[in-house]
Short mmCIF file of C-alpha atoms in Angstrom, two decimals:
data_model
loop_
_atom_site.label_atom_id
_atom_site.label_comp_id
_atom_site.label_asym_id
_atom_site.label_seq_id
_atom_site.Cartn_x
_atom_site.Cartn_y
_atom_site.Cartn_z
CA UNK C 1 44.30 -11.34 -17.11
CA UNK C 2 43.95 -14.76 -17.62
CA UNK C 3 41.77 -16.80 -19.84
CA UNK C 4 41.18 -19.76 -16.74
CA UNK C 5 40.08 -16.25 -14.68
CA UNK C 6 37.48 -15.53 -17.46
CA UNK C 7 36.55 -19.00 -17.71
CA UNK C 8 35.78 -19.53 -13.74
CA UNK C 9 33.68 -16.31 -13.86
CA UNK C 10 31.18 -17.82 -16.87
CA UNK C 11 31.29 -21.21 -15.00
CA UNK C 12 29.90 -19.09 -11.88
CA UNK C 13 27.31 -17.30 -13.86
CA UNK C 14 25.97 -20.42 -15.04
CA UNK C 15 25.87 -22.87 -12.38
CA UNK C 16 25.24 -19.62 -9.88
CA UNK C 17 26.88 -21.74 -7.01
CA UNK C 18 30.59 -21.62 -6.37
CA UNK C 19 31.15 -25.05 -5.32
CA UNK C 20 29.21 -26.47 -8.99
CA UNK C 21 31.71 -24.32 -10.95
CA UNK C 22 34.44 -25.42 -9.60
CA UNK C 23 33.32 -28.83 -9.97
CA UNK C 24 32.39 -27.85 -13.76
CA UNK C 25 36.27 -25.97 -14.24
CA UNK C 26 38.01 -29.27 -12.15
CA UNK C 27 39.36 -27.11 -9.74
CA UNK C 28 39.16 -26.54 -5.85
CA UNK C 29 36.37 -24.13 -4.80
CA UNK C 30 38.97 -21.67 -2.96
CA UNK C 31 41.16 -21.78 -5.96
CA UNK C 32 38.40 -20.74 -8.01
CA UNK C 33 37.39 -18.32 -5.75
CA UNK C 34 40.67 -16.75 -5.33
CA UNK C 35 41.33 -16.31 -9.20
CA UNK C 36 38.01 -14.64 -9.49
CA UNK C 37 38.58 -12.14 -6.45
CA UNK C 38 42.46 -11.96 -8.37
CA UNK C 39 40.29 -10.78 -11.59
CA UNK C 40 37.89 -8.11 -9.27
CA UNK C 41 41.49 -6.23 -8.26
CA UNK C 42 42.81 -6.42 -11.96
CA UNK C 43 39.12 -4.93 -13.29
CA UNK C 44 38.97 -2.53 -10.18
CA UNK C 45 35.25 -3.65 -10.09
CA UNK C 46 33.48 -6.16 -8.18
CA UNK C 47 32.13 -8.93 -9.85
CA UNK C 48 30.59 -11.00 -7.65
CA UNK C 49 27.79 -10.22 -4.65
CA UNK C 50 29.73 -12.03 -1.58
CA UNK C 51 27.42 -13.49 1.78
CA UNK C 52 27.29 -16.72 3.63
CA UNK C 53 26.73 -17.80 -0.18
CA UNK C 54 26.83 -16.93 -3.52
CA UNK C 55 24.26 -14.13 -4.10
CA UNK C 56 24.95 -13.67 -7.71
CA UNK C 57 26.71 -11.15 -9.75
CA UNK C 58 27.24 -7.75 -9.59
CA UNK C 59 25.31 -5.03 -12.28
CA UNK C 60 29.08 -4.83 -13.13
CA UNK C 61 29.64 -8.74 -12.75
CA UNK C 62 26.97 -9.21 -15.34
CA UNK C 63 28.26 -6.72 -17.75
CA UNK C 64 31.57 -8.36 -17.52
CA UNK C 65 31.04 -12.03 -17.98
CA UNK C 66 29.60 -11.04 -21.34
CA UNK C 67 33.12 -10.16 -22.29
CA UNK C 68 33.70 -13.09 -21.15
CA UNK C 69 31.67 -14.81 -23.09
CA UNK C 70 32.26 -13.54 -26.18
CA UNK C 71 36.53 -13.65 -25.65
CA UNK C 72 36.25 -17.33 -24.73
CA UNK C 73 33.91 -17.81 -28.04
CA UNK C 74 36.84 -15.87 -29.93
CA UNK C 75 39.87 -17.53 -28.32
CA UNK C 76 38.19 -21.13 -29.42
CA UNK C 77 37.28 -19.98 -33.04
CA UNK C 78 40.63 -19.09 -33.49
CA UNK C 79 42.06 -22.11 -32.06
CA UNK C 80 39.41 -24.10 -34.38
CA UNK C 81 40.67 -21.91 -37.57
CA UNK C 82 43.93 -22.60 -36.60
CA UNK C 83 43.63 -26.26 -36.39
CA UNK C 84 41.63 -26.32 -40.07
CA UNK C 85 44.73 -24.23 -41.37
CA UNK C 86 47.14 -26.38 -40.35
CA UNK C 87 45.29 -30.54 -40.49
CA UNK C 88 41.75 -30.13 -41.24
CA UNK C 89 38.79 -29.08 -39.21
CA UNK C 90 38.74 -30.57 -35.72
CA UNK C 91 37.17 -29.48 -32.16
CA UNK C 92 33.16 -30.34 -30.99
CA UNK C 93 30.78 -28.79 -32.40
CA UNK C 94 27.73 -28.08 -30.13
CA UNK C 95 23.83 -27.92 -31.77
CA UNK C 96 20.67 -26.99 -29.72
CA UNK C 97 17.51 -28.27 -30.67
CA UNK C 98 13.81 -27.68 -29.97
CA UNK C 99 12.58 -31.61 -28.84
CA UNK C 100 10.11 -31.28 -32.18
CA UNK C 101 13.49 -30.68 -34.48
CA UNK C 102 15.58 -33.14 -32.57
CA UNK C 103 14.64 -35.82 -35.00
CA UNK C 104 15.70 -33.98 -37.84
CA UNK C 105 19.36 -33.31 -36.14
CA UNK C 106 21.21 -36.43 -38.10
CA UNK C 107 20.05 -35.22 -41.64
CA UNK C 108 22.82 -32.56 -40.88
CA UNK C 109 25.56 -34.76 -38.42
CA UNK C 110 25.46 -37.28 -41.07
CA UNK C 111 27.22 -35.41 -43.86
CA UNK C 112 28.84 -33.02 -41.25
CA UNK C 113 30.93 -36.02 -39.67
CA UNK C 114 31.55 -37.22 -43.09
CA UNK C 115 32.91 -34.21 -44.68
CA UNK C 116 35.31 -33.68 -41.76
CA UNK C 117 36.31 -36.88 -39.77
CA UNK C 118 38.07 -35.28 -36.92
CA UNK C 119 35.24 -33.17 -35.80
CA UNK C 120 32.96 -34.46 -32.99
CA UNK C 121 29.05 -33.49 -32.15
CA UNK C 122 27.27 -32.90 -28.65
CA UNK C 123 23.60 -32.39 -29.63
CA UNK C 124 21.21 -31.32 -26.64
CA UNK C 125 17.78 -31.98 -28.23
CA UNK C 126 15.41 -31.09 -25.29
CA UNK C 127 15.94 -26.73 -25.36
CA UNK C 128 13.18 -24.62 -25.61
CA UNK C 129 13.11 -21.78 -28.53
CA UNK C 130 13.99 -19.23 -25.89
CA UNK C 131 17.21 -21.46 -24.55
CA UNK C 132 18.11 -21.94 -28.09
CA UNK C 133 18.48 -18.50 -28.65
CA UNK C 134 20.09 -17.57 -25.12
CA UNK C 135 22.53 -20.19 -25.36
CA UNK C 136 23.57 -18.81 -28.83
CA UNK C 137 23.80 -15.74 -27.01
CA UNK C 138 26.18 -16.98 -24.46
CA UNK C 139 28.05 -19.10 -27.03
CA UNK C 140 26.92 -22.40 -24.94
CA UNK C 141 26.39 -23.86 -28.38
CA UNK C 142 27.45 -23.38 -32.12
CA UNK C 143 24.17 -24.13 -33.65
CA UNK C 144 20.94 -24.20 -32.95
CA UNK C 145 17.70 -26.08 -34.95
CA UNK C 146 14.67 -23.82 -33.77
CA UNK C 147 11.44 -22.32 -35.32
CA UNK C 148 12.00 -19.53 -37.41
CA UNK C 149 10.11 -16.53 -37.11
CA UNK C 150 10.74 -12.36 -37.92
CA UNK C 151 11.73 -11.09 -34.95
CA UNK C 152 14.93 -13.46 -34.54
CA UNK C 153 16.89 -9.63 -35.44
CA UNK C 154 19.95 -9.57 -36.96
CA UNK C 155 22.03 -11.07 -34.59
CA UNK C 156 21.35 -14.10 -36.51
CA UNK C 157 22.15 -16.00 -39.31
CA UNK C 158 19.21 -18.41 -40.87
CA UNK C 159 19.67 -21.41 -43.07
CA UNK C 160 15.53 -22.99 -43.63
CA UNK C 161 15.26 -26.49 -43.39
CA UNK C 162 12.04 -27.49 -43.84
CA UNK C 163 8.18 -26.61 -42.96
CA UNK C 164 6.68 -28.32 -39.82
CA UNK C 165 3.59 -29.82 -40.81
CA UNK C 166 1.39 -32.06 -38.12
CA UNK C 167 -0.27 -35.55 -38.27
CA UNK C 168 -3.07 -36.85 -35.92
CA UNK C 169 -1.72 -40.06 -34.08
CA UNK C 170 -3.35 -42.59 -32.80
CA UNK C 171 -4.16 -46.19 -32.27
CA UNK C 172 -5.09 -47.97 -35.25
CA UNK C 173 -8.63 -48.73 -33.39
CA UNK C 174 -9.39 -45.68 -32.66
CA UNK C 175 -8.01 -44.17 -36.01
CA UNK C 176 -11.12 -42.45 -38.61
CA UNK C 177 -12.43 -45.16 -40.62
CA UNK C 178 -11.17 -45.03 -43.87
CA UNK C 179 -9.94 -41.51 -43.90
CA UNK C 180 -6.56 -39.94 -45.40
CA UNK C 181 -6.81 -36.81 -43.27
CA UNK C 182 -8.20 -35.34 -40.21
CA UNK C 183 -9.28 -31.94 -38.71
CA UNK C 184 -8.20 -29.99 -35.91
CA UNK C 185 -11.88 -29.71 -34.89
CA UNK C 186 -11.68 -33.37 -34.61
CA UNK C 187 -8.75 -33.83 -32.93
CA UNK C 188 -9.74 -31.91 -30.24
CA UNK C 189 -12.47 -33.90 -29.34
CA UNK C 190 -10.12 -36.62 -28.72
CA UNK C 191 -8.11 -37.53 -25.37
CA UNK C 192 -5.03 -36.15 -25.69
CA UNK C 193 -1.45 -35.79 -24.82
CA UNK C 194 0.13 -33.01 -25.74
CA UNK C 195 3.70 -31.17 -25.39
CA UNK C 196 3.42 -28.77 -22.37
CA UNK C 197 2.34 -25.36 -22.46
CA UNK C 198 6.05 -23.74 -22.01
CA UNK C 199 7.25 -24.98 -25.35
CA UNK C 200 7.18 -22.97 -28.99
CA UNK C 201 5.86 -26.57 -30.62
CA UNK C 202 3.11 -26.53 -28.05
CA UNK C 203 2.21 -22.62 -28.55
CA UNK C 204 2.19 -23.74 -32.27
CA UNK C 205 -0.32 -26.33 -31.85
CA UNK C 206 -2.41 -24.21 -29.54
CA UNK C 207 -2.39 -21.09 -32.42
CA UNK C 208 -3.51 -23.96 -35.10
CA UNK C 209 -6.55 -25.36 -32.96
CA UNK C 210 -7.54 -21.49 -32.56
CA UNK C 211 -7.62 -20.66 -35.84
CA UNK C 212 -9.65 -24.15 -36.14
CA UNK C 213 -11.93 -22.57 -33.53
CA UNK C 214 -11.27 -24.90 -31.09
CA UNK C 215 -9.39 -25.28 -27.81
CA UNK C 216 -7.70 -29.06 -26.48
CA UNK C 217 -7.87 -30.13 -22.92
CA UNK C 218 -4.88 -32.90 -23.09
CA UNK C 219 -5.24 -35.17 -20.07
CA UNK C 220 -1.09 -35.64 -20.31
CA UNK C 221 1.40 -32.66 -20.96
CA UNK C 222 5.37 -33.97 -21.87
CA UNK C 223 8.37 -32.46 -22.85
CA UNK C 224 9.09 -35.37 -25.37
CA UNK C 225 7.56 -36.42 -28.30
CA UNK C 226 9.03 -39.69 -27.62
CA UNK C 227 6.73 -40.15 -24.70
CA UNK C 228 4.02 -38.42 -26.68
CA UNK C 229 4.73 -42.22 -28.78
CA UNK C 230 4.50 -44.07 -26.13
CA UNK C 231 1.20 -42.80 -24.61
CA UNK C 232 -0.47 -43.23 -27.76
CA UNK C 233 1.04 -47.20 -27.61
CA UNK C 234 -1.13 -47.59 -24.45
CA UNK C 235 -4.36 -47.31 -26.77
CA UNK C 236 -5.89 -44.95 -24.50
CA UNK C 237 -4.64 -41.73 -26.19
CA UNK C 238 -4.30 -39.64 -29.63
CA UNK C 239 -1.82 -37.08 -29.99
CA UNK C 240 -0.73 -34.06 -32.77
CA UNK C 241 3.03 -34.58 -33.67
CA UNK C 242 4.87 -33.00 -36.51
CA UNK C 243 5.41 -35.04 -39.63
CA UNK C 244 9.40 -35.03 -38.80
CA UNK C 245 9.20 -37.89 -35.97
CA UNK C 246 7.32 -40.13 -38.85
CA UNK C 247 10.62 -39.95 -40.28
CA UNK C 248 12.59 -41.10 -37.35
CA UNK C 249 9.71 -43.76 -35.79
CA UNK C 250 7.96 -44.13 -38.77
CA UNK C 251 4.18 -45.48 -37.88
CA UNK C 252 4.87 -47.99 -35.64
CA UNK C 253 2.60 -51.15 -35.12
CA UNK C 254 -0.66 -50.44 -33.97
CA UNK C 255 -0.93 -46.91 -34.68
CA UNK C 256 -2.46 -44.77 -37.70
CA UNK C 257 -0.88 -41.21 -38.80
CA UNK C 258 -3.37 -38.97 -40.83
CA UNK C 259 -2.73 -35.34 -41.74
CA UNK C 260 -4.23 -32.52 -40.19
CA UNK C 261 -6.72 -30.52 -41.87
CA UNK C 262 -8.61 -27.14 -42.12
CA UNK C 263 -6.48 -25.38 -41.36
CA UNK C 264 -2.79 -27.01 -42.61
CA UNK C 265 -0.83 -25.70 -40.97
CA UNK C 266 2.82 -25.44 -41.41
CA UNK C 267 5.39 -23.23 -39.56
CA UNK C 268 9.37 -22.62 -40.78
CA UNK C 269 12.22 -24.22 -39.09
CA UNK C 270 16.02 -23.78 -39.65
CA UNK C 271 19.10 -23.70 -38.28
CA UNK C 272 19.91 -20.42 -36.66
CA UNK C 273 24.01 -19.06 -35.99
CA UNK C 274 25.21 -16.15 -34.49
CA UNK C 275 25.86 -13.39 -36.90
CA UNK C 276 29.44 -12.80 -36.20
CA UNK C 277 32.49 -12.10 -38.17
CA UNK C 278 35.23 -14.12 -38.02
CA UNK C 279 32.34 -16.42 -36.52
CA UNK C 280 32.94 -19.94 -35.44
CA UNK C 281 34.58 -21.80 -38.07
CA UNK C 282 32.37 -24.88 -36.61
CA UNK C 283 29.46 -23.48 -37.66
CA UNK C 284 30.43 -21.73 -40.74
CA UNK C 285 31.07 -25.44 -41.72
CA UNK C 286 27.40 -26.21 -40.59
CA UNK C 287 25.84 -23.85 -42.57
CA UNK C 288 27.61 -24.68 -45.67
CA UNK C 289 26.35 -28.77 -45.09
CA UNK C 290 23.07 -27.11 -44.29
CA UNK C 291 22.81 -25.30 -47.29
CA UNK C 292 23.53 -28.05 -49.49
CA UNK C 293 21.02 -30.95 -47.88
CA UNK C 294 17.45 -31.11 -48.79
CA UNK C 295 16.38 -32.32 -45.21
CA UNK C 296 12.56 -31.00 -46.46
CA UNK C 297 12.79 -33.72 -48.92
CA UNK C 298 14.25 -36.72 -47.13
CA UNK C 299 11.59 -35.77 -44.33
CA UNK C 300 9.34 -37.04 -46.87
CA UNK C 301 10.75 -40.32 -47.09
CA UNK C 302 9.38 -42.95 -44.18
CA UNK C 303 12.06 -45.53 -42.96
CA UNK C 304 10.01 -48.29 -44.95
CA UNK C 305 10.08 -46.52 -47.56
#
């Protein structure tokens, strides 16, 4: 058995189209295909449901790649422990982000690419909670920045971050005259555009405005806050965003941020690894930065500040 076999298999499960995989592994599509079949004799199961097209995996295909999985995850934490033994941590380390914790991503890079130079980052910021999680699963990524809440199991390691609080945007015209703060009652009278219904921040928001008694009808749904920002530039609408994305955008011209009020509410987020032992030595070295920065307090800071 070959690792390249084991890799070509998780390629297939995840692009679940042989041609894509190959392209993914850089190989030909029959030579993929043959060292898959090649891994089917060796495992004396099939793997793979074979038609016209790719049909998916077996029950026992399914089963398998998870072994997969998790000896590919091994074979590149050793090779990553290996290379820290011997010159220093090096490799790419991978974080997943919910889109409403993407802004807080480069409190961590920052002193991460400091503290060890030969290490590069590939941050996907647009994952839902529920790809966060899977991907950790799957050892897709390292890391992941997501919403912490009790059911996460033990599977996982936590490090808190910082609590999500929100802020009422909106144009400086249409802002509440002379008022620090704003409620969720009043918000939702407002025309809004809001993150779209699939997303945790969005299920968040929704929970809030209940327990406000209330229930929005944006006229826009996104699945960026950064075009959340640039509806509100228009001057035709107000959105909720958390406090974070003051930190990366500030306020910008034009618009007026004001906390939300009765209820405040606030809701955990952290960075989430898999609990395993040896582990990735990539994200044991996350942690540890993670542990040491106080991203809730430079949250607080504005950037003209």
């Amino acid at each position: 058995m070959l690792f390249r076999q084991l890799e070509y298999l998780v390629a297939l499960s995840r692009e679940r189209h042989f041609a894509r995989a190959a392209q993914a592994c850089h190989v030909s599509q029959p030579a993929l295909s043959e060292a898959v079949r090649k891994l089917e004799d060796e495992l004396d199961v099939p793997l793979v449901l074979r038609g016209r097209k790719y049909e998916g995996l077996t029950p026992e295909g399914e089963r398998i790649v998870v072994w997969a999985q998790r000896i590919l995850a091994d074979r590149d934490a050793l090779t990553s422990e290996a290379g820290h033994l011997r010159t220093g941590l090096s490799g790419r380390l991978r974080i997943g982000s919910v889109p409403t914790a993407s802004g807080t991503v480069a409190l961590l890079t920052a002193p991460f690419c400091l503290a060890h130079p030969l290490v590069t980052v590939e941050v996907i910021g647009d994952l839902q909670s529920t790809d966060v999680l899977r991907q950790l699963r799957d050892f897709e990524i390292d890391a992941g920045i997501t919403y912490l809440h009790e059911d996460l199991g033990e599977q996982y390691r936590t490090v808190p971050l910082y609590e999500e609080r929100y802020v009422l945007l909106t144009g400086a015209a249409d802002a509440p005259a002379h008022r620090t703060a704003a409620t969720w009652a009043e918000a939702a009278r407002l025309p809004l555009c809001l993150l779209t219904e699939a997303m945790q921040g969005r299920r968040v928001l929704d929970e809030v405005f209940a327990e406000a008694g209330v229930r929005p009808s944006p006229r826009v749904e996104t699945d960026s806050v950064a075009t959340l920002f640039a509806h509100v530039r228009t001057g035709r609408w107000a959105s909720v965003v958390p406090h974070t994305w003051l930190h990366v955008f500030g306020v910008p011209h034009g618009m007026r941020a004001v906390p939300l009020v009765e209820p405040a509410g606030a809701v955990p987020v952290g960075l989430v690894t898999v609990a395993r032992e040896p582990g990735s030595v990539l994200a044991r070295a996350l942690r540890e930065i993670a542990g040491q920065t106080d991203v809730a307090a430079a949250l607080e800071r504005l950037p003209e500040d």
